[in-house]
Amino acid sequence: MDYNQFKHCGLNVALGILSGKWKAIILYHLFHQESMRFTELWRIIPKVTKKVLLEHLKQMEHQGLLIRSEVNTFPPEVYYKLSDKGKALAPALSALEVWANEYAREEVDLLKSK
Amino acid sequence: MDYNQFKHCGLNVALGILSGKWKAIILYHLFHQESMRFTELWRIIPKVTKKVLLEHLKQMEHQGLLIRSEVNTFPPEVYYKLSDKGKALAPALSALEVWANEYAREEVDLLKSK
DNA sequence: TAACCTGTTCACTAATTAGTAACCATGGAC
DNA sequence: GTCCATGGTTACTAATTAGTGAACAGGTTA
Protein backbone atom coordinates (compact mmCIF):
# COMPACT_ATOMS: atom_id res chain seq x y z
CA MET A 1 0.00 0.00 0.00
CA ASP A 2 1.26 3.46 -0.76
CA TYR A 3 1.10 5.86 2.11
CA ASN A 4 3.21 8.55 0.49
CA GLN A 5 -0.06 10.11 -0.50
CA PHE A 6 -0.24 12.17 2.67
CA LYS A 7 2.34 14.45 4.18
CA HIS A 8 1.84 15.53 7.70
CA CYS A 9 1.56 19.25 7.08
CA GLY A 10 -1.77 19.01 5.32
CA LEU A 11 -2.99 16.50 7.84
CA ASN A 12 -1.92 18.78 10.64
CA VAL A 13 -3.77 21.70 9.15
CA ALA A 14 -6.92 19.66 8.57
CA LEU A 15 -6.97 18.19 12.06
CA GLY A 16 -6.27 21.61 13.52
CA ILE A 17 -9.23 23.09 11.69
CA LEU A 18 -11.44 20.23 12.82
CA SER A 19 -10.36 20.42 16.45
CA GLY A 20 -12.82 21.78 18.96
CA LYS A 21 -15.40 20.09 21.11
CA TRP A 22 -18.43 20.93 18.97
CA LYS A 23 -17.06 20.95 15.42
CA ALA A 24 -18.40 17.51 14.52
CA ILE A 25 -21.96 18.30 15.56
CA ILE A 26 -21.97 21.70 13.93
CA LEU A 27 -20.75 20.25 10.66
CA TYR A 28 -23.18 17.38 10.92
CA HIS A 29 -26.16 19.67 11.25
CA LEU A 30 -25.05 22.04 8.53
CA PHE A 31 -24.49 19.14 6.18
CA HIS A 32 -28.07 18.14 6.78
CA GLN A 33 -29.78 21.46 6.81
CA GLU A 34 -28.23 23.83 4.29
CA SER A 35 -28.75 26.92 6.42
CA MET A 36 -29.43 27.39 10.11
CA ARG A 37 -30.04 30.27 12.45
CA PHE A 38 -27.80 30.79 15.42
CA THR A 39 -30.48 30.04 17.97
CA GLU A 40 -31.63 27.03 16.03
CA LEU A 41 -28.15 25.55 16.20
CA TRP A 42 -27.87 26.50 19.81
CA ARG A 43 -31.09 24.74 20.70
CA ILE A 44 -30.36 21.63 18.69
CA ILE A 45 -26.89 21.10 20.14
CA PRO A 46 -27.30 19.97 23.68
CA LYS A 47 -25.27 21.67 26.37
CA VAL A 48 -23.17 24.12 24.39
CA THR A 49 -23.24 27.61 25.71
CA LYS A 50 -23.92 30.50 23.41
CA LYS A 51 -20.44 31.84 23.99
CA VAL A 52 -18.63 28.68 23.00
CA LEU A 53 -20.93 27.98 20.09
CA LEU A 54 -20.31 31.49 18.83
CA GLU A 55 -16.56 31.06 19.22
CA HIS A 56 -16.71 27.89 17.14
CA LEU A 57 -18.85 29.48 14.47
CA LYS A 58 -16.65 32.56 14.28
CA GLN A 59 -13.55 30.46 13.97
CA MET A 60 -15.09 28.30 11.26
CA GLU A 61 -16.29 31.38 9.40
CA HIS A 62 -12.82 32.83 9.70
CA GLN A 63 -11.32 29.66 8.28
CA GLY A 64 -13.72 29.84 5.38
CA LEU A 65 -15.72 26.73 6.26
CA LEU A 66 -18.91 28.65 6.97
CA ILE A 67 -20.72 31.60 5.53
CA ARG A 68 -22.58 33.90 7.88
CA SER A 69 -25.34 36.18 6.71
CA GLU A 70 -27.56 38.46 8.67
CA VAL A 71 -31.01 39.76 7.91
CA ASN A 72 -31.39 43.16 9.44
CA THR A 73 -34.73 42.85 11.15
CA PHE A 74 -35.74 42.91 14.74
CA PRO A 75 -35.05 40.60 16.48
CA PRO A 76 -31.97 39.93 14.31
CA GLU A 77 -31.73 36.85 12.13
CA VAL A 78 -28.33 35.34 11.48
CA TYR A 79 -27.87 32.35 9.21
CA TYR A 80 -24.92 30.01 8.94
CA LYS A 81 -24.27 27.66 6.06
CA LEU A 82 -21.38 25.67 4.62
CA SER A 83 -19.12 27.25 2.04
CA ASP A 84 -17.66 25.24 -0.83
CA LYS A 85 -14.57 24.69 1.27
CA GLY A 86 -16.77 23.35 4.04
CA LYS A 87 -18.78 21.17 1.71
CA ALA A 88 -15.59 19.76 0.27
CA LEU A 89 -14.89 18.15 3.62
CA ALA A 90 -17.68 15.65 2.99
CA PRO A 91 -15.57 12.77 1.65
CA ALA A 92 -12.99 13.06 4.41
CA LEU A 93 -15.56 13.30 7.19
CA SER A 94 -17.46 10.45 5.69
CA ALA A 95 -14.30 8.33 5.64
CA LEU A 96 -13.68 9.13 9.30
CA GLU A 97 -17.24 8.17 10.10
CA VAL A 98 -16.87 4.88 8.28
CA TRP A 99 -13.64 4.15 10.11
CA ALA A 100 -15.16 4.91 13.50
CA ASN A 101 -18.15 2.68 12.88
CA GLU A 102 -15.94 -0.13 11.75
CA TYR A 103 -13.03 0.13 14.17
CA ALA A 104 -14.31 2.08 17.13
CA ARG A 105 -17.83 0.68 17.51
CA GLU A 106 -17.67 0.61 21.30
CA GLU A 107 -16.91 4.28 21.69
CA VAL A 108 -19.50 5.18 19.08
CA ASP A 109 -22.23 3.12 20.76
CA LEU A 110 -21.27 4.59 24.10
CA LEU A 111 -21.64 8.11 22.72
CA LYS A 112 -24.94 7.22 21.05
CA SER A 113 -26.40 5.91 24.29
CA LYS A 114 -25.92 9.22 26.06
CA MET B 1 -25.12 14.63 -3.02
CA ASP B 2 -25.96 12.30 -0.17
CA TYR B 3 -24.61 13.39 3.17
CA ASN B 4 -26.67 10.95 5.20
CA GLN B 5 -23.67 8.70 5.06
CA PHE B 6 -22.21 10.19 8.21
CA LYS B 7 -23.79 10.63 11.60
CA HIS B 8 -22.07 12.86 14.06
CA CYS B 9 -21.38 10.23 16.72
CA GLY B 10 -18.82 8.36 14.66
CA LEU B 11 -17.34 11.60 13.46
CA ASN B 12 -17.13 12.83 17.01
CA VAL B 13 -15.34 9.70 18.12
CA ALA B 14 -12.90 9.81 15.22
CA LEU B 15 -12.05 13.47 15.69
CA GLY B 16 -11.71 12.91 19.41
CA ILE B 17 -9.22 10.10 18.85
CA LEU B 18 -7.30 12.25 16.39
CA SER B 19 -7.18 15.29 18.65
CA GLY B 20 -3.88 16.20 20.23
CA LYS B 21 -1.11 18.47 19.13
CA TRP B 22 1.24 15.75 17.85
CA LYS B 23 -1.11 13.06 16.56
CA ALA B 24 -0.70 13.98 12.90
CA ILE B 25 3.09 13.82 12.96
CA ILE B 26 3.19 10.61 14.95
CA LEU B 27 0.81 8.94 12.54
CA TYR B 28 2.68 10.32 9.58
CA HIS B 29 5.97 8.85 10.70
CA LEU B 30 4.51 5.50 11.66
CA PHE B 31 2.79 5.26 8.30
CA HIS B 32 6.16 5.70 6.68
CA GLN B 33 8.36 3.63 8.89
CA GLU B 34 6.52 0.52 10.07
CA SER B 35 8.17 0.49 13.48
CA MET B 36 10.01 3.14 15.46
CA ARG B 37 11.78 3.37 18.79
CA PHE B 38 10.67 5.89 21.33
CA THR B 39 13.82 7.96 21.16
CA GLU B 40 13.80 7.86 17.39
CA LEU B 41 10.33 9.36 17.33
CA TRP B 42 11.31 11.82 19.99
CA ARG B 43 14.28 13.02 18.00
CA ILE B 44 12.49 13.20 14.68
CA ILE B 45 9.56 15.22 16.00
CA PRO B 46 10.83 18.69 16.69
CA LYS B 47 10.04 20.26 20.02
CA VAL B 48 7.88 17.63 21.69
CA THR B 49 8.95 16.77 25.16
CA LYS B 50 9.31 13.18 26.26
CA LYS B 51 6.42 13.57 28.65
CA VAL B 52 3.94 14.78 26.09
CA LEU B 53 5.12 12.38 23.40
CA LEU B 54 4.74 9.55 25.87
CA GLU B 55 1.26 10.72 26.82
CA HIS B 56 0.25 10.72 23.17
CA LEU B 57 1.74 7.30 22.54
CA LYS B 58 0.13 5.81 25.63
CA GLN B 59 -3.22 7.21 24.70
CA MET B 60 -2.94 5.93 21.14
CA GLU B 61 -1.88 2.52 22.39
CA HIS B 62 -4.79 2.53 24.78
CA GLN B 63 -7.16 3.36 21.93
CA GLY B 64 -5.75 0.49 19.94
CA LEU B 65 -4.14 2.58 17.22
CA LEU B 66 -0.59 1.60 18.15
CA ILE B 67 1.19 -1.51 19.33
CA ARG B 68 4.04 -1.13 21.79
CA SER B 69 6.66 -3.81 22.22
CA GLU B 70 9.74 -3.80 24.36
CA VAL B 71 12.95 -5.71 23.98
CA ASN B 72 14.37 -6.40 27.38
CA THR B 73 17.98 -5.38 26.92
CA PHE B 74 20.06 -2.63 28.35
CA PRO B 75 19.53 0.14 27.51
CA PRO B 76 15.85 -0.74 26.92
CA GLU B 77 14.41 -0.80 23.43
CA VAL B 78 10.77 0.07 22.94
CA TYR B 79 9.11 -0.06 19.55
CA TYR B 80 5.88 1.49 18.42
CA LYS B 81 3.99 0.52 15.28
CA LEU B 82 0.51 0.91 13.83
CA SER B 83 -2.12 -1.72 14.55
CA ASP B 84 -4.69 -2.73 11.95
CA LYS B 85 -7.06 -0.19 13.47
CA GLY B 86 -4.39 2.44 13.05
CA LYS B 87 -3.56 1.40 9.50
CA ALA B 88 -7.24 1.52 8.63
CA LEU B 89 -7.16 5.27 9.16
CA ALA B 90 -5.16 5.66 5.95
CA PRO B 91 -8.01 6.48 3.58
CA ALA B 92 -9.55 9.02 5.93
CA LEU B 93 -6.26 10.72 6.72
CA SER B 94 -5.42 10.75 3.07
CA ALA B 95 -8.74 12.40 2.27
CA LEU B 96 -8.08 15.06 4.89
CA GLU B 97 -4.66 15.66 3.42
CA VAL B 98 -6.09 16.03 -0.06
CA TRP B 99 -8.70 18.45 1.21
CA ALA B 100 -6.12 20.55 3.04
CA ASN B 101 -3.87 20.77 0.01
CA GLU B 102 -6.74 21.76 -2.19
CA TYR B 103 -8.70 24.08 0.08
CA ALA B 104 -6.28 25.23 2.75
CA ARG B 105 -3.11 25.73 0.71
CA GLU B 106 -2.13 28.89 2.54
CA GLU B 107 -2.10 27.34 5.97
CA VAL B 108 -0.32 24.27 4.66
CA ASP B 109 2.41 26.30 2.96
CA LEU B 110 2.77 28.39 6.07
CA LEU B 111 3.28 25.28 8.17
CA LYS B 112 5.72 23.84 5.65
CA SER B 113 7.85 26.97 5.69
CA LYS B 114 8.48 26.69 9.42
C1' DT C 1 -45.29 49.45 31.25
C1' DA C 2 -43.38 45.01 31.58
C1' DA C 3 -41.79 40.95 29.71
C1' DC C 4 -39.87 38.59 25.61
C1' DC C 5 -36.81 37.72 21.65
C1' DT C 6 -32.11 37.37 19.06
C1' DG C 7 -27.22 37.51 18.37
C1' DT C 8 -23.40 39.13 20.86
C1' DT C 9 -20.17 40.60 24.36
C1' DC C 10 -17.95 40.61 28.91
C1' DA C 11 -15.76 39.32 33.19
C1' DC C 12 -14.59 35.54 35.45
C1' DT C 13 -13.88 30.43 36.73
C1' DA C 14 -12.95 25.58 35.69
C1' DA C 15 -10.97 22.05 33.16
C1' DT C 16 -8.05 20.14 29.97
C1' DT C 17 -3.51 20.02 27.48
C1' DA C 18 1.12 21.09 26.82
C1' DG C 19 5.76 22.38 28.51
C1' DT C 20 9.98 22.48 31.85
C1' DA C 21 13.37 20.30 34.30
C1' DA C 22 15.02 17.12 37.33
C1' DC C 23 15.39 12.19 38.67
C1' DC C 24 15.63 6.74 38.24
C1' DA C 25 17.56 2.18 37.01
C1' DT C 26 21.60 -0.05 35.25
C1' DG C 27 24.69 -2.20 31.71
C1' DG C 28 28.59 -0.78 28.97
C1' DA C 29 32.45 2.27 27.49
C1' DC C 30 36.44 5.00 29.24
C1' DG D 1 34.62 5.22 39.74
C1' DT D 2 32.43 8.36 36.17
C1' DC D 3 29.64 9.25 32.45
C1' DC D 4 26.51 8.08 28.75
C1' DA D 5 22.30 6.01 27.04
C1' DT D 6 17.04 4.53 27.05
C1' DG D 7 12.30 4.77 28.36
C1' DG D 8 9.95 6.37 32.01
C1' DT D 9 8.07 9.18 36.10
C1' DT D 10 7.15 13.21 38.95
C1' DA D 11 6.04 17.79 40.61
C1' DC D 12 5.03 21.98 39.01
C1' DT D 13 3.87 25.90 35.63
C1' DA D 14 1.88 27.87 31.44
C1' DA D 15 -1.33 28.05 27.88
C1' DT D 16 -5.33 26.96 25.65
C1' DT D 17 -10.35 25.71 25.71
C1' DA D 18 -14.71 25.38 27.66
C1' DG D 19 -18.35 26.91 30.89
C1' DT D 20 -21.28 30.31 33.85
C1' DG D 21 -24.14 34.05 34.25
C1' DA D 22 -25.28 38.54 33.38
C1' DA D 23 -25.85 42.51 30.18
C1' DC D 24 -27.36 45.02 25.82
C1' DA D 25 -30.24 46.87 21.83
C1' DG D 26 -34.79 47.73 20.76
C1' DG D 27 -38.99 46.09 18.22
C1' DT D 28 -43.18 42.99 19.32
C1' DT D 29 -46.69 41.20 22.23
C1' DA D 30 -49.46 41.28 26.45
mmCIF file of C-alpha atoms (C1' of nucleotides) in Angstrom, chain A residues 39 50 58 68 75-76 78 80, chain C residues 5-12:
data_model
loop_
_atom_site.group_PDB
_atom_site.id
_atom_site.type_symbol
_atom_site.label_atom_id
_atom_site.label_comp_id
_atom_site.label_asym_id
_atom_site.label_seq_id
_atom_site.Cartn_x
_atom_site.Cartn_y
_atom_site.Cartn_z
ATOM 1 C CA THR A 39 -30.484 30.040 17.968
ATOM 2 C CA LYS A 50 -23.918 30.500 23.405
ATOM 3 C CA LYS A 58 -16.649 32.561 14.280
ATOM 4 C CA ARG A 68 -22.583 33.899 7.883
ATOM 5 C CA PRO A 75 -35.050 40.600 16.479
ATOM 6 C CA PRO A 76 -31.968 39.934 14.313
ATOM 7 C CA VAL A 78 -28.329 35.338 11.478
ATOM 8 C CA TYR A 80 -24.925 30.006 8.941
ATOM 9 C "C1'" DC C 5 -36.813 37.719 21.652
ATOM 10 C "C1'" DT C 6 -32.105 37.371 19.063
ATOM 11 C "C1'" DG C 7 -27.221 37.512 18.371
ATOM 12 C "C1'" DT C 8 -23.404 39.130 20.857
ATOM 13 C "C1'" DT C 9 -20.166 40.603 24.362
ATOM 14 C "C1'" DC C 10 -17.951 40.607 28.913
ATOM 15 C "C1'" DA C 11 -15.756 39.315 33.192
ATOM 16 C "C1'" DC C 12 -14.589 35.540 35.453
#
